[in-house]
mmCIF file of C-alpha atoms in Angstrom:
data_model
loop_
_atom_site.group_PDB
_atom_site.id
_atom_site.type_symbol
_atom_site.label_atom_id
_atom_site.label_comp_id
_atom_site.label_asym_id
_atom_site.label_seq_id
_atom_site.Cartn_x
_atom_site.Cartn_y
_atom_site.Cartn_z
ATOM 1 C CA MET N 1 43.782 163.384 13.232
ATOM 2 C CA LEU N 2 42.842 160.683 10.724
ATOM 3 C CA ALA N 3 45.745 161.688 8.472
ATOM 4 C CA LYS N 4 48.179 161.345 11.390
ATOM 5 C CA LYS N 5 46.869 157.862 12.193
ATOM 6 C CA ILE N 6 47.239 156.829 8.544
ATOM 7 C CA ASN N 7 50.803 158.179 8.375
ATOM 8 C CA SER N 8 51.694 156.408 11.629
ATOM 9 C CA TYR N 9 50.236 153.148 10.293
ATOM 10 C CA LEU N 10 52.132 153.438 7.009
ATOM 11 C CA LEU N 11 55.395 154.257 8.791
ATOM 12 C CA SER N 12 54.973 151.287 11.148
ATOM 13 C CA ASN N 13 54.323 148.915 8.276
ATOM 14 C CA TYR N 14 57.312 150.279 6.352
ATOM 15 C CA ARG N 15 59.587 149.638 9.312
ATOM 16 C CA ILE N 16 58.218 146.097 9.610
ATOM 17 C CA TYR N 17 58.930 145.584 5.892
ATOM 18 C CA LEU N 18 62.519 146.857 6.248
ATOM 19 C CA ASP N 19 63.087 144.612 9.257
ATOM 20 C CA LYS N 20 61.850 141.582 7.295
ATOM 21 C CA CYS N 21 64.187 142.462 4.408
ATOM 22 C CA ARG N 22 67.086 142.808 6.821
ATOM 23 C CA ARG N 23 66.363 139.461 8.518
ATOM 24 C CA ARG N 24 65.931 137.782 5.133
ATOM 25 C CA THR N 25 69.323 139.082 4.004
ATOM 26 C CA LEU N 26 70.935 138.005 7.305
ATOM 27 C CA ALA N 27 69.498 134.522 6.897
ATOM 28 C CA LYS N 28 70.980 134.313 3.416
ATOM 29 C CA TYR N 29 74.439 135.553 4.449
ATOM 30 C CA GLU N 30 75.486 134.613 7.971
ATOM 31 C CA TRP N 31 78.604 136.758 7.687
ATOM 32 C CA LEU N 32 76.436 139.901 7.622
ATOM 33 C CA SER N 33 75.887 139.476 11.366
ATOM 34 C CA GLU N 34 79.481 140.696 11.789
ATOM 35 C CA ILE N 35 78.576 143.884 9.932
ATOM 36 C CA GLU N 36 75.294 144.277 11.807
ATOM 37 C CA ALA N 37 77.319 144.438 15.003
ATOM 38 C CA MET N 38 79.398 147.272 13.512
ATOM 39 C CA VAL N 39 76.400 149.515 12.740
ATOM 40 C CA GLY N 40 76.337 152.443 15.165
ATOM 41 C CA ARG N 41 80.005 152.128 16.059
ATOM 42 C CA GLN N 42 81.830 155.429 16.454
ATOM 43 C CA TYR N 43 85.433 155.628 15.322
ATOM 44 C CA GLY N 44 88.053 157.905 16.810
ATOM 45 C CA ARG N 45 89.168 161.342 15.747
ATOM 46 C CA ILE N 46 90.845 162.204 12.469
ATOM 47 C CA TYR N 47 92.531 165.584 12.781
ATOM 48 C CA ALA N 48 93.210 168.281 10.216
ATOM 49 C CA TRP N 49 96.860 168.662 9.257
ATOM 50 C CA ASP N 50 96.681 172.451 9.508
ATOM 51 C CA LYS N 51 94.732 175.071 11.330
ATOM 52 C CA ILE N 52 92.296 177.083 9.242
ATOM 53 C CA ASN N 53 94.552 179.551 7.419
ATOM 54 C CA GLU N 54 94.370 182.315 4.828
ATOM 55 C CA ALA N 55 96.789 180.748 2.340
ATOM 56 C CA MET N 56 94.807 177.542 1.837
ATOM 57 C CA VAL N 57 91.522 179.449 1.676
ATOM 58 C CA ARG N 58 92.926 181.792 -0.970
ATOM 59 C CA GLN N 59 94.227 178.927 -3.087
ATOM 60 C CA TRP N 60 90.930 177.030 -2.802
ATOM 61 C CA CYS N 61 88.985 180.128 -3.870
ATOM 62 C CA GLU N 62 91.283 180.665 -6.848
ATOM 63 C CA ILE N 63 90.871 177.072 -8.024
ATOM 64 C CA MET N 64 87.094 176.992 -7.484
ATOM 65 C CA GLY N 65 86.509 180.447 -8.962
ATOM 66 C CA VAL N 66 85.039 181.854 -5.731
ATOM 67 C CA ASP N 67 85.445 185.631 -5.424
ATOM 68 C CA ASN N 68 83.511 186.342 -2.195
ATOM 69 C CA PRO N 69 85.622 188.972 -0.328
ATOM 70 C CA LEU N 70 84.449 187.504 2.990
ATOM 71 C CA TYR N 71 87.043 184.761 2.460
ATOM 72 C CA THR N 72 90.021 186.692 1.072
ATOM 73 C CA ASP N 73 89.676 190.442 1.840
ATOM 74 C CA ALA N 74 90.534 191.088 5.489
ATOM 75 C CA GLU N 75 89.435 194.740 5.403
ATOM 76 C CA TYR N 76 86.043 193.852 3.996
ATOM 77 C CA ALA N 77 85.591 190.879 6.356
ATOM 78 C CA ALA N 78 86.260 193.195 9.342
ATOM 79 C CA THR N 79 83.158 195.229 8.424
ATOM 80 C CA THR N 80 80.854 192.178 8.457
ATOM 81 C CA GLU N 81 79.072 190.449 11.344
ATOM 82 C CA HIS N 82 82.000 187.995 11.510
ATOM 83 C CA GLY N 83 84.565 190.716 12.139
ATOM 84 C CA GLN N 84 87.306 188.692 10.460
ATOM 85 C CA LEU N 85 88.061 186.375 7.552
ATOM 86 C CA VAL N 86 86.223 183.053 7.555
ATOM 87 C CA ALA N 87 86.646 179.844 5.533
ATOM 88 C CA PRO N 88 84.165 178.826 2.821
ATOM 89 C CA PRO N 89 81.767 176.231 4.291
ATOM 90 C CA ALA N 90 82.310 173.937 1.278
ATOM 91 C CA MET N 91 85.940 173.477 2.400
ATOM 92 C CA LEU N 92 84.810 171.569 5.497
ATOM 93 C CA GLN N 93 85.728 168.089 4.241
ATOM 94 C CA GLY N 94 89.003 169.258 2.714
ATOM 95 C CA TRP N 95 90.633 170.328 5.982
ATOM 96 C CA CYS N 96 90.784 166.794 7.389
ATOM 97 C CA LEU N 97 91.699 164.822 4.277
ATOM 98 C CA ALA N 98 94.512 162.301 4.635
ATOM 99 C CA GLY N 99 97.844 162.681 2.912
ATOM 100 C CA TYR N 100 98.766 161.028 -0.357
ATOM 101 C CA GLY N 101 97.719 157.376 -0.322
ATOM 102 C CA ASP N 102 94.847 157.877 2.180
ATOM 103 C CA GLU N 103 96.972 156.339 4.939
ATOM 104 C CA ILE N 104 98.952 159.362 6.088
ATOM 105 C CA LEU N 105 96.829 160.942 8.826
ATOM 106 C CA ALA N 106 97.670 164.009 10.851
ATOM 107 C CA PRO N 107 99.403 163.495 14.213
ATOM 108 C CA GLY N 108 97.025 162.486 17.005
ATOM 109 C CA SER N 109 94.540 160.809 14.655
ATOM 110 C CA THR N 110 92.995 157.425 15.425
ATOM 111 C CA THR N 111 94.612 154.254 14.163
ATOM 112 C CA GLU N 112 91.158 152.726 13.601
ATOM 113 C CA ASN N 113 89.897 152.336 10.051
ATOM 114 C CA PRO N 114 86.438 153.926 9.670
ATOM 115 C CA TYR N 115 86.051 152.081 6.354
ATOM 116 C CA GLU N 116 86.742 148.590 7.730
ATOM 117 C CA VAL N 117 83.195 147.534 6.866
ATOM 118 C CA LEU N 118 84.033 147.893 3.177
ATOM 119 C CA LYS N 119 86.961 145.498 3.579
ATOM 120 C CA VAL N 120 84.721 142.935 5.289
ATOM 121 C CA ILE N 121 82.205 143.066 2.434
ATOM 122 C CA GLU N 122 85.013 142.881 -0.122
ATOM 123 C CA ASN N 123 86.385 139.724 1.492
ATOM 124 C CA HIS N 124 83.027 138.044 0.820
ATOM 125 C CA GLY N 125 83.128 138.589 -2.926
ATOM 126 C CA TYR N 126 82.092 142.218 -3.489
ATOM 127 C CA PRO N 127 85.262 143.840 -4.862
ATOM 128 C CA ALA N 128 83.965 146.991 -6.577
ATOM 129 C CA VAL N 129 82.999 150.283 -4.962
ATOM 130 C CA VAL N 130 81.321 153.425 -6.267
ATOM 131 C CA ALA N 131 80.413 156.565 -4.336
ATOM 132 C CA VAL N 132 76.661 157.135 -4.534
ATOM 133 C CA ASN N 133 76.046 160.465 -2.842
ATOM 134 C CA SER N 134 77.377 162.821 -0.196
ATOM 135 C CA ASN N 135 75.622 165.562 1.775
ATOM 136 C CA LEU N 136 77.376 168.267 3.772
ATOM 137 C CA THR N 137 75.627 170.345 6.425
ATOM 138 C CA PHE N 138 77.173 173.353 8.166
ATOM 139 C CA ASP N 139 76.393 174.590 11.667
ATOM 140 C CA ARG N 140 78.409 177.794 11.399
ATOM 141 C CA TYR N 141 81.278 179.532 9.607
ATOM 142 C CA ILE N 142 84.792 178.495 10.598
ATOM 143 C CA ASN N 143 87.291 181.159 11.670
ATOM 144 C CA MET N 144 90.992 181.459 10.964
ATOM 145 C CA GLY N 145 93.176 179.621 13.460
ATOM 146 C CA GLU N 146 90.624 176.962 14.442
ATOM 147 C CA LYS N 147 91.754 173.300 14.504
ATOM 148 C CA LEU N 148 89.252 170.749 13.206
ATOM 149 C CA TYR N 149 88.744 167.026 13.569
ATOM 150 C CA TYR N 150 85.964 164.594 12.751
ATOM 151 C CA THR N 151 84.608 161.311 14.072
ATOM 152 C CA THR N 152 82.888 158.637 11.984
ATOM 153 C CA VAL N 153 79.833 156.482 12.670
ATOM 154 C CA LEU N 154 78.781 153.530 10.511
ATOM 155 C CA ASP N 155 75.193 154.690 10.117
ATOM 156 C CA SER N 156 73.622 151.819 8.164
ATOM 157 C CA ILE N 157 74.025 149.031 5.629
ATOM 158 C CA SER N 158 71.226 148.104 3.244
ATOM 159 C CA GLU N 159 69.903 144.707 2.295
ATOM 160 C CA GLU N 160 71.461 143.233 -0.837
ATOM 161 C CA LYS N 161 70.406 145.272 -3.862
ATOM 162 C CA THR N 162 70.646 144.616 -7.573
ATOM 163 C CA THR N 163 71.569 147.638 -9.678
ATOM 164 C CA ALA N 164 72.744 148.280 -13.211
ATOM 165 C CA LEU N 165 76.322 148.135 -11.883
ATOM 166 C CA GLY N 166 75.837 144.820 -10.143
ATOM 167 C CA THR N 167 74.637 143.280 -6.875
ATOM 168 C CA GLY N 168 75.786 144.666 -3.548
ATOM 169 C CA PHE N 169 75.181 146.690 -0.398
ATOM 170 C CA PHE N 170 74.715 150.408 0.180
ATOM 171 C CA VAL N 171 76.892 151.528 3.081
ATOM 172 C CA THR N 172 76.193 154.866 4.772
ATOM 173 C CA LEU N 173 78.758 156.614 6.959
ATOM 174 C CA LYS N 174 78.275 159.815 8.944
ATOM 175 C CA MET N 175 81.168 162.126 9.745
ATOM 176 C CA THR N 176 80.719 164.809 12.418
ATOM 177 C CA TYR N 177 83.159 167.732 12.377
ATOM 178 C CA PHE N 178 84.281 169.573 15.519
ATOM 179 C CA SER N 179 86.373 172.623 16.352
ATOM 180 C CA GLU N 180 88.835 171.823 19.092
ATOM 181 C CA GLN N 181 88.470 174.194 22.047
ATOM 182 C CA ALA N 182 91.045 175.214 24.651
ATOM 183 C CA ASP N 183 90.901 175.682 28.398
ATOM 184 C CA GLY N 184 88.793 172.578 29.073
ATOM 185 C CA GLN N 185 85.778 173.771 27.106
ATOM 186 C CA ASP N 186 83.672 171.284 25.188
ATOM 187 C CA ASP N 187 84.647 170.986 21.548
ATOM 188 C CA GLU N 188 82.116 172.683 19.265
ATOM 189 C CA LYS N 189 80.309 170.849 16.481
ATOM 190 C CA VAL N 190 80.600 172.747 13.180
ATOM 191 C CA GLY N 191 79.082 170.400 10.598
ATOM 192 C CA ASP N 192 78.206 166.920 9.330
ATOM 193 C CA MET N 193 78.784 164.872 6.220
ATOM 194 C CA MET N 194 76.744 161.879 5.095
ATOM 195 C CA PHE N 195 78.750 159.662 2.733
ATOM 196 C CA ARG N 196 77.191 156.667 0.939
ATOM 197 C CA VAL N 197 78.819 154.072 -1.307
ATOM 198 C CA ILE N 198 77.758 150.814 -2.923
ATOM 199 C CA LYS N 199 80.061 147.822 -2.503
ATOM 200 C CA PHE N 200 79.138 145.337 -5.219
ATOM 201 C CA LYS N 201 79.850 142.424 -7.534
ATOM 202 C CA PRO N 202 80.062 143.870 -11.055
ATOM 203 C CA ALA N 203 77.302 142.609 -13.315
ATOM 204 C CA LYS N 204 78.552 140.249 -15.997
ATOM 205 C CA GLN N 205 78.243 141.785 -19.430
ATOM 206 C CA PRO N 206 77.245 139.503 -22.306
ATOM 207 C CA GLU N 207 80.273 138.649 -24.353
ATOM 208 C CA LYS N 208 80.199 140.081 -27.818
ATOM 209 C CA PRO N 209 82.190 138.514 -30.595
ATOM 210 C CA ALA N 210 85.095 140.780 -31.315
ATOM 211 C CA ALA N 211 84.833 142.283 -34.744
ATOM 212 C CA LYS N 212 87.863 141.509 -36.798
ATOM 213 C CA LYS N 213 89.540 144.659 -37.880
ATOM 214 C CA GLU N 214 92.371 144.957 -40.231
ATOM 215 C CA ALA N 215 95.240 146.767 -38.626
ATOM 216 C CA ALA N 216 95.442 150.286 -40.000
ATOM 217 C CA VAL N 217 98.626 150.916 -41.903
ATOM 218 C CA ARG N 218 100.336 154.026 -40.638
ATOM 219 C CA LYS N 219 101.834 156.147 -43.375
ATOM 220 C CA ARG N 220 104.569 158.718 -43.150
ATOM 221 C CA PRO N 221 103.124 162.165 -42.484
ATOM 222 C CA LYS N 222 103.165 164.391 -45.512
ATOM 223 C CA PRO N 223 104.860 167.801 -45.321
ATOM 224 C CA GLY N 224 103.006 171.078 -45.364
ATOM 225 C CA ILE N 225 103.619 172.485 -48.825
ATOM 226 C CA SER N 226 103.273 176.166 -49.690
ATOM 227 C CA ASP N 227 104.323 178.378 -52.596
ATOM 228 C CA ASP N 228 107.481 179.240 -50.672
ATOM 229 C CA ASN N 229 108.748 175.667 -50.265
ATOM 230 C CA ARG N 230 107.112 173.768 -53.151
ATOM 231 C CA PHE N 231 110.388 173.705 -55.129
ATOM 232 C CA PHE N 232 112.138 171.984 -52.191
ATOM 233 C CA TRP N 233 109.698 169.056 -51.899
ATOM 234 C CA GLU N 234 109.214 168.654 -55.657
ATOM 235 C CA GLY N 235 112.981 168.378 -56.040
ATOM 236 C CA PHE N 236 113.033 164.990 -54.331
ATOM 237 C CA GLU N 237 110.863 163.509 -57.092
ATOM 238 C CA ALA N 238 113.715 164.419 -59.465
ATOM 239 C CA ASN N 239 116.346 163.162 -56.978
ATOM 240 C CA GLU N 240 117.530 166.715 -56.397
ATOM 241 C CA LEU N 241 118.344 168.414 -53.121
ATOM 242 C CA ARG N 242 117.236 171.982 -53.879
ATOM 243 C CA ILE N 243 118.410 174.702 -51.498
ATOM 244 C CA GLN N 244 116.864 178.166 -51.686
ATOM 245 C CA GLU N 245 119.177 180.779 -53.246
ATOM 246 C CA CYS N 246 118.743 184.534 -53.426
ATOM 247 C CA ASN N 247 119.028 185.793 -57.015
ATOM 248 C CA SER N 248 120.179 189.169 -55.717
ATOM 249 C CA CYS N 249 122.963 188.362 -53.240
ATOM 250 C CA LYS N 250 123.521 184.714 -54.322
ATOM 251 C CA LYS N 251 123.450 183.473 -50.723
ATOM 252 C CA LEU N 252 121.749 180.254 -49.620
ATOM 253 C CA GLN N 253 119.253 179.755 -46.835
ATOM 254 C CA HIS N 254 117.282 176.906 -45.316
ATOM 255 C CA PRO N 255 114.490 176.331 -44.488
ATOM 256 C CA PRO N 256 112.819 178.143 -47.421
ATOM 257 C CA ALA N 257 111.294 181.528 -46.673
ATOM 258 C CA PRO N 258 109.385 184.169 -48.675
ATOM 259 C CA VAL N 259 112.232 186.674 -48.337
ATOM 260 C CA CYS N 260 116.032 186.515 -48.269
ATOM 261 C CA MET N 261 117.294 186.512 -44.690
ATOM 262 C CA HIS N 262 120.500 188.234 -45.812
ATOM 263 C CA CYS N 263 119.433 191.129 -48.087
ATOM 264 C CA HIS N 264 115.622 190.966 -47.726
ATOM 265 C CA SER N 265 115.108 190.486 -51.433
ATOM 266 C CA PHE N 266 111.978 188.769 -52.712
ATOM 267 C CA ASP N 267 113.768 187.536 -55.825
ATOM 268 C CA LEU N 268 114.456 183.934 -54.824
ATOM 269 C CA GLY N 269 115.340 180.762 -56.691
ATOM 270 C CA TYR N 270 117.171 177.590 -55.787
ATOM 271 C CA LYS N 271 120.446 175.754 -56.243
ATOM 272 C CA VAL N 272 120.819 171.972 -56.549
ATOM 273 C CA ALA N 273 123.168 170.866 -53.780
ATOM 274 C CA SER N 274 125.696 168.069 -54.184
ATOM 275 C CA GLY N 275 124.074 166.092 -51.362
ATOM 276 C CA LYS N 276 127.427 165.697 -49.630
ATOM 277 C CA GLY N 277 128.208 166.979 -46.167
ATOM 278 C CA GLU N 278 129.026 165.989 -42.614
ATOM 279 C CA LEU N 279 127.152 165.204 -39.432
ATOM 280 C CA TYR N 280 126.836 168.399 -37.405
ATOM 281 C CA SER N 281 124.665 166.891 -34.646
ATOM 282 C CA PHE N 282 122.295 163.975 -34.123
ATOM 283 C CA VAL N 283 119.766 162.319 -31.817
ATOM 284 C CA VAL N 284 118.626 158.690 -31.662
ATOM 285 C CA MET N 285 115.010 158.289 -30.532
ATOM 286 C CA HIS N 286 114.357 155.022 -28.691
ATOM 287 C CA TYR N 287 111.070 155.711 -26.927
ATOM 288 C CA PRO N 288 108.196 156.193 -27.465
ATOM 289 C CA HIS N 289 107.920 154.116 -30.629
ATOM 290 C CA VAL N 290 106.007 156.117 -33.227
ATOM 291 C CA ALA N 291 104.710 154.226 -36.245
ATOM 292 C CA PRO N 292 105.674 154.000 -39.053
ATOM 293 C CA PHE N 293 109.194 155.086 -38.100
ATOM 294 C CA ASP N 294 111.804 152.513 -37.185
ATOM 295 C CA SER N 295 112.963 152.199 -33.603
ATOM 296 C CA PRO N 296 115.579 153.258 -32.742
ATOM 297 C CA ASN N 297 115.141 156.237 -35.062
ATOM 298 C CA PRO N 298 118.337 158.235 -35.772
ATOM 299 C CA ILE N 299 117.885 161.826 -36.901
ATOM 300 C CA GLY N 300 120.817 163.968 -37.987
ATOM 301 C CA LEU N 301 121.479 167.638 -38.549
ATOM 302 C CA ILE N 302 123.544 167.700 -41.737
ATOM 303 C CA GLU N 303 125.900 170.504 -42.671
ATOM 304 C CA LEU N 304 126.040 170.454 -46.477
ATOM 305 C CA GLU N 305 129.131 171.294 -48.484
ATOM 306 C CA GLU N 306 127.285 174.424 -49.595
ATOM 307 C CA GLY N 307 127.242 175.730 -45.996
ATOM 308 C CA VAL N 308 123.606 175.286 -44.904
ATOM 309 C CA ARG N 309 122.236 172.742 -42.443
ATOM 310 C CA ILE N 310 119.287 170.421 -42.985
ATOM 311 C CA PRO N 311 117.673 167.833 -40.662
ATOM 312 C CA ALA N 312 117.014 164.358 -42.096
ATOM 313 C CA GLY N 313 116.923 160.675 -41.232
ATOM 314 C CA LEU N 314 120.212 158.790 -40.968
ATOM 315 C CA ILE N 315 120.796 155.382 -42.532
ATOM 316 C CA GLY N 316 123.745 153.013 -42.680
ATOM 317 C CA LEU N 317 124.343 152.887 -38.916
ATOM 318 C CA GLU N 318 125.963 149.748 -37.568
ATOM 319 C CA GLU N 319 124.054 148.156 -34.705
ATOM 320 C CA GLY N 320 125.431 149.274 -31.390
ATOM 321 C CA VAL N 321 127.786 151.802 -33.004
ATOM 322 C CA ALA N 322 126.904 155.460 -32.499
ATOM 323 C CA PRO N 323 127.539 157.936 -35.306
ATOM 324 C CA LYS N 324 130.275 160.504 -34.797
ATOM 325 C CA ILE N 325 130.095 164.250 -35.119
ATOM 326 C CA GLY N 326 131.926 165.304 -38.278
ATOM 327 C CA GLN N 327 131.380 161.963 -39.988
ATOM 328 C CA LYS N 328 130.870 162.293 -43.746
ATOM 329 C CA VAL N 329 127.410 161.670 -45.220
ATOM 330 C CA GLN N 330 125.861 161.321 -48.666
ATOM 331 C CA VAL N 331 122.211 161.891 -49.590
ATOM 332 C CA GLU N 332 120.008 159.102 -50.895
ATOM 333 C CA TYR N 333 116.383 159.344 -52.023
ATOM 334 C CA HIS N 334 113.806 156.845 -50.789
ATOM 335 C CA THR N 335 110.100 156.578 -51.604
ATOM 336 C CA PHE N 336 107.658 155.713 -48.827
ATOM 337 C CA ASP N 337 104.101 154.418 -49.166
ATOM 338 C CA GLY N 338 104.537 154.524 -52.940
ATOM 339 C CA GLU N 339 104.000 158.265 -53.054
ATOM 340 C CA LEU N 340 106.339 160.261 -50.812
ATOM 341 C CA THR N 341 110.010 160.675 -51.754
ATOM 342 C CA LEU N 342 112.317 161.975 -49.016
ATOM 343 C CA PRO N 343 116.063 162.473 -48.620
ATOM 344 C CA GLN N 344 117.994 160.361 -46.130
ATOM 345 C CA PHE N 345 121.689 160.622 -45.444
ATOM 346 C CA ARG N 346 123.896 157.567 -45.379
ATOM 347 C CA LEU N 347 126.931 157.640 -43.121
ATOM 348 C CA VAL N 348 130.108 157.228 -45.123
ATOM 349 C CA SER N 349 132.907 155.202 -43.577
ATOM 350 C CA PRO N 350 136.387 156.786 -43.378
ATOM 351 C CA GLU N 351 137.567 154.377 -46.050
ATOM 352 C CA GLU N 352 134.776 155.380 -48.431
ATOM 353 C CA SER N 353 135.280 159.079 -47.803
#
């Protein structure tokens, strides 16, 4: 008996304390009286777009990794106390979500905004919002074919609080979910959701002097060199365009490979190409800009006089003039970053060719 009296006394004093905090906050911000009047208001129905159905349940279970046969195996579900497939309870909120943009509600839904309190607080200088917690409770399983809706009540708003995020108000909303019944029967409550957010002014972070950083210089990526293609890359240092040649059948191939693609011989060498050819195909990359390459960045597929094709950068393009298929080209060797020599092909004008 004594313990009950103590608990009752403590509870009474706690309520008095909360009421003082609330009145102190109201005295500080007169506009909060508008929100106080909204507490306890019930907003109209927001309907589900679809009836509870097997397809959406199956997809939800696949995504969430739920393998309970009660939700997806009709034969098994028929042997249970439910006698049929049911929807996972955790899907309750999902059935009544709005369409893309949070403004597209199912037909028949209310035009009221259950979150209008957040807009009121925002208009008084509290622009940021973060969800704090959400609790779902379930009264029963939901069967296939049922049509759901929910109503919303603004349950409470706290006094002004200071948190690590900033200063603001905790707003608690309660959604009650119903199954719509036919033939004049009362709609059946199937669950609740408590949803709490904080609407706040972000705390000002102390300004830190920005550390001066030297812009990193992006270098050309180096090629992957192996024993099969080393001769090709080393050739550029000697201003040579070396194309792999089979010592057995004397045929050329590119890119380099460990075996001849023609006769399957492993006896391979190389031939120094003339560096002359024509443009077989090309692409000009405009976006995205990738450092350290120029933009636009023309890349050509060159058919050499020797009969093989090689991709390489194009140079000598006139601004606004696209290269032409079949146009003659001539190799040039350019060193990048003081260490990497690569071939580039200059377009040759008809007069030069």
